[in-house]
Coordinates of C-alpha atoms in Angstrom, one line a residue:
X26 CA -178.8 -78.9 -20.1
X27 CA -177.5 -78.2 -23.4
X28 CA -179.4 -79.9 -26.5
X29 CA -177.9 -82.6 -27.9
X30 CA -175.9 -82.2 -31.1
X31 CA -177.1 -84.2 -33.9
X32 CA -175.4 -87.4 -35.2
X33 CA -172.8 -87.3 -37.6
X34 CA -171.4 -90.1 -39.9
X35 CA -168.2 -91.6 -39.0
X36 CA -166.0 -89.5 -41.6
X37 CA -163.8 -91.1 -43.6
X38 CA -160.5 -89.9 -43.3
X39 CA -156.9 -90.7 -42.8
X40 CA -154.8 -90.9 -40.0
X41 CA -154.4 -88.0 -37.7
X42 CA -151.2 -86.4 -37.6
X43 CA -149.6 -85.6 -34.3
X44 CA -150.7 -82.0 -34.4
X45 CA -154.6 -83.3 -35.1
X46 CA -154.7 -85.8 -32.5
X47 CA -152.2 -86.4 -29.6
X48 CA -151.9 -88.9 -27.4
X49 CA -154.3 -89.1 -24.2
X50 CA -151.4 -89.1 -21.8
X51 CA -149.8 -85.9 -23.2
X52 CA -153.8 -84.5 -23.5
X53 CA -154.4 -85.5 -19.7
X54 CA -151.2 -83.9 -18.6
X55 CA -150.9 -80.8 -20.5
X56 CA -149.5 -79.8 -23.8
X57 CA -145.7 -80.7 -24.0
X58 CA -144.8 -78.0 -26.3
X59 CA -146.3 -75.6 -24.1
X60 CA -144.2 -76.3 -21.0
X61 CA -141.0 -75.6 -22.9
X62 CA -140.4 -79.0 -24.4
X63 CA -140.9 -79.8 -28.0
X64 CA -143.2 -82.5 -28.9
X65 CA -140.6 -84.5 -31.2
X66 CA -138.6 -84.7 -27.7
X67 CA -141.6 -86.8 -26.0
X68 CA -140.9 -89.5 -28.6
X69 CA -137.9 -92.0 -28.1
X70 CA -135.4 -91.7 -30.9
X71 CA -135.3 -94.6 -33.5
X72 CA -137.6 -95.4 -36.2
X73 CA -139.1 -98.4 -34.8
X74 CA -140.2 -96.1 -31.6
X75 CA -141.4 -93.8 -33.9
X76 CA -143.3 -96.1 -36.1
X77 CA -145.1 -97.5 -32.4
X78 CA -145.8 -94.1 -31.2
X79 CA -147.7 -93.4 -34.3
X80 CA -149.4 -96.2 -34.3
X81 CA -150.5 -95.8 -30.6
X82 CA -151.8 -92.4 -31.4
X83 CA -153.7 -93.8 -34.6
X84 CA -155.2 -96.7 -32.2
X85 CA -156.3 -93.8 -29.5
X86 CA -157.9 -91.6 -32.1
X87 CA -160.0 -94.5 -33.4
X88 CA -161.0 -95.2 -30.0
X89 CA -161.9 -91.6 -29.2
X90 CA -164.1 -91.7 -32.2
X91 CA -165.3 -95.1 -31.1
X92 CA -166.4 -93.6 -27.8
X93 CA -168.1 -90.6 -29.4
X94 CA -170.4 -92.8 -31.8
X95 CA -171.4 -94.9 -29.1
X96 CA -171.9 -93.0 -26.1
X97 CA -172.0 -89.3 -27.6
X98 CA -171.3 -86.1 -25.9
X99 CA -172.0 -82.2 -26.3
X100 CA -169.5 -79.3 -26.3
X101 CA -170.7 -78.3 -22.7
X102 CA -169.9 -81.4 -20.4
X103 CA -167.6 -82.6 -22.9
X104 CA -167.2 -86.3 -24.4
X105 CA -167.9 -89.4 -21.8
X106 CA -165.5 -92.1 -21.7
X107 CA -166.6 -95.8 -22.0
X108 CA -164.8 -96.8 -19.2
X109 CA -166.6 -94.2 -16.5
X110 CA -169.9 -95.5 -17.4
X111 CA -168.7 -99.1 -16.7
X112 CA -167.6 -98.0 -13.7
X113 CA -170.5 -95.9 -12.6
X114 CA -172.9 -99.3 -13.9
X115 CA -170.4 -101.1 -11.5
X116 CA -170.8 -98.7 -8.3
X117 CA -174.6 -99.1 -9.0
X118 CA -174.6 -102.6 -9.0
X119 CA -172.5 -102.9 -5.7
X120 CA -175.1 -100.4 -4.0
X121 CA -177.7 -102.8 -5.0
X122 CA -176.1 -105.7 -3.9
X123 CA -175.1 -103.8 -0.3
X124 CA -178.7 -103.2 0.0
X125 CA -180.5 -106.6 -0.9
X126 CA -179.2 -109.2 0.9
X127 CA -180.6 -111.7 -1.4
X128 CA -178.8 -110.2 -4.4
X129 CA -175.8 -110.3 -2.6
X130 CA -176.2 -113.7 -1.8
X131 CA -176.6 -114.5 -5.6
X132 CA -173.5 -112.3 -6.8
X133 CA -171.4 -114.7 -4.0
X134 CA -172.9 -118.0 -6.1
X135 CA -172.2 -116.6 -9.6
X136 CA -168.8 -118.7 -9.7
X137 CA -170.1 -121.6 -8.5
X138 CA -173.3 -121.2 -10.8
X139 CA -170.9 -120.9 -13.8
X140 CA -168.6 -123.7 -12.6
X141 CA -171.2 -126.2 -12.4
X142 CA -172.8 -125.0 -15.8
X143 CA -169.4 -126.1 -17.3
X144 CA -170.0 -129.3 -19.4
X145 CA -166.7 -130.8 -18.2
X146 CA -167.4 -130.2 -14.5
X147 CA -168.5 -133.7 -14.0
X148 CA -165.2 -134.9 -16.0
X149 CA -163.3 -133.0 -13.4
X150 CA -164.9 -134.7 -10.3
X151 CA -162.9 -137.0 -8.4
X152 CA -164.8 -140.6 -8.2
X153 CA -163.3 -142.9 -5.9
X154 CA -162.3 -146.1 -7.2
X155 CA -164.6 -147.9 -4.8
X156 CA -167.6 -145.7 -6.1
X157 CA -166.6 -147.0 -9.8
X158 CA -166.3 -150.5 -8.5
X159 CA -170.0 -150.2 -7.2
X160 CA -171.3 -148.7 -10.5
X161 CA -169.8 -151.8 -12.1
X162 CA -171.0 -154.3 -9.8
X163 CA -174.4 -152.7 -10.1
X164 CA -174.4 -153.7 -13.7
X165 CA -172.8 -157.1 -13.2
X166 CA -176.0 -158.9 -14.1
X167 CA -176.5 -156.7 -17.4
X168 CA -173.0 -156.5 -18.7
X169 CA -172.5 -160.1 -20.2
X170 CA -175.6 -159.6 -22.3
X171 CA -175.0 -156.4 -23.4
X172 CA -171.1 -157.8 -24.4
X173 CA -172.9 -160.4 -26.3
X174 CA -175.1 -158.5 -28.2
X175 CA -172.0 -155.7 -28.8
X176 CA -170.4 -159.1 -30.2
X177 CA -173.4 -159.9 -32.2
X178 CA -173.4 -156.5 -33.9
X179 CA -169.5 -156.8 -34.4
X180 CA -170.0 -159.9 -36.3
X181 CA -172.9 -158.6 -38.5
X182 CA -171.1 -155.5 -39.3
X183 CA -169.5 -157.4 -42.7
X184 CA -173.1 -157.6 -43.5
X185 CA -174.0 -154.0 -44.0
X186 CA -170.7 -153.6 -46.4
X187 CA -172.1 -156.7 -48.7
X188 CA -173.1 -156.3 -52.4
X189 CA -176.6 -156.8 -51.8
X190 CA -177.0 -154.3 -49.0
X191 CA -175.0 -151.8 -51.2
X192 CA -177.1 -152.5 -54.3
X193 CA -180.5 -151.7 -52.4
X194 CA -180.4 -148.1 -53.8
X195 CA -180.3 -149.7 -57.6
X196 CA -183.5 -151.8 -57.0
X197 CA -185.5 -148.6 -55.3
X198 CA -187.5 -148.2 -58.7
X199 CA -188.3 -151.9 -58.8
X200 CA -189.2 -152.1 -55.4
X201 CA -191.4 -149.0 -55.9
X202 CA -193.3 -150.9 -58.8
X203 CA -193.5 -154.0 -56.8
X204 CA -195.2 -151.8 -54.3
X205 CA -197.8 -150.7 -56.5
X206 CA -198.4 -154.2 -57.7
X207 CA -198.8 -155.3 -54.1
X208 CA -201.2 -152.7 -53.6
X209 CA -203.5 -153.5 -56.1
X210 CA -203.3 -157.0 -55.7
X211 CA -204.5 -156.2 -52.2
X212 CA -207.6 -154.3 -53.9
X213 CA -208.6 -157.4 -56.0
X214 CA -208.2 -159.6 -53.0
X215 CA -210.6 -157.2 -51.0
X216 CA -213.3 -157.5 -54.1
X217 CA -212.8 -161.1 -54.4
X218 CA -213.4 -161.6 -50.6
X219 CA -216.3 -159.6 -50.8
X220 CA -217.7 -161.4 -53.4
X221 CA -217.2 -164.9 -51.9
X222 CA -218.5 -163.8 -49.1
X223 CA -221.9 -162.8 -50.8
X224 CA -221.5 -166.2 -52.7
X225 CA -221.5 -167.9 -49.3
X226 CA -224.6 -165.9 -48.0
X227 CA -226.5 -167.0 -50.8
X228 CA -225.4 -170.3 -50.6
X229 CA -226.4 -170.6 -47.1
X230 CA -230.0 -169.1 -47.8
X231 CA -230.6 -171.4 -50.7
X232 CA -229.6 -174.5 -48.2
X233 CA -231.9 -173.1 -45.8
X234 CA -235.2 -173.0 -48.2
X235 CA -234.4 -176.0 -49.7
X236 CA -234.1 -177.8 -45.8
X237 CA -237.4 -176.3 -45.5
X238 CA -239.2 -177.3 -48.4
X239 CA -237.7 -181.0 -47.6
X240 CA -239.3 -180.8 -44.6
X241 CA -242.6 -179.8 -45.9
X242 CA -242.6 -182.7 -48.7
X243 CA -241.7 -185.3 -45.9
X244 CA -244.7 -184.4 -44.1
X245 CA -246.9 -184.6 -46.8
X246 CA -245.6 -188.2 -47.7
X247 CA -246.1 -188.9 -44.3
X248 CA -249.8 -187.9 -44.2
X249 CA -250.4 -189.3 -47.6
X250 CA -249.0 -192.9 -46.5
X251 CA -250.7 -192.8 -43.1
X252 CA -253.9 -192.2 -45.2
X253 CA -253.3 -194.8 -47.2
X254 CA -253.0 -197.4 -44.8
X255 CA -256.0 -196.3 -43.1
X256 CA -258.4 -197.1 -45.7
X257 CA -257.9 -200.5 -46.2
X258 CA -258.4 -201.2 -42.6
X259 CA -261.7 -199.3 -43.1
X260 CA -262.7 -201.7 -45.6

């Protein structure tokens, strides 16, 4: 196996002349000049045909350079062609598909899979009119309500274009300030609520203590009255 030659950068040179690069058919079938005919005799007469032949040679040269850059090659076995490599890959895939039944079945279904993955496949399906009618009848109970909602949206559409709605961005700064004030008032309301709750608890405690004190005083007065009434009876 011959050592691979180092990769050379793509040379920046002018289009090759017919002597530097000959057409692929000329190289495959031999040198026309060596067979007795001149290279000029292979080209059709006329300026347009000569320009077309030169363009063909230039494209062929670029294709060969591209194959050399992509595939590579050495001097021993010569440059390899991209088409030949693709043929080898195709043959290898065919051999694999022939040996394995599942892969063979998969290859047969590739076209169907591509067809089903097409977003327009459903649109191309022929749905019978009877089935379309069934779809409409299935939504018969909902269609009137949806139609009414759509009509309501249509009637309210001018409101979105009104001056009040259009002026909303202009009042964004004011709304931000009002939001801050509202948050501060909420905090103050919470503090006031806590204070009122504390006062109510103190009031309830004071009321309970006064009630107990009045009960005690009532008991004392009752005992004193009973003692006063019992003293004259004893005399």
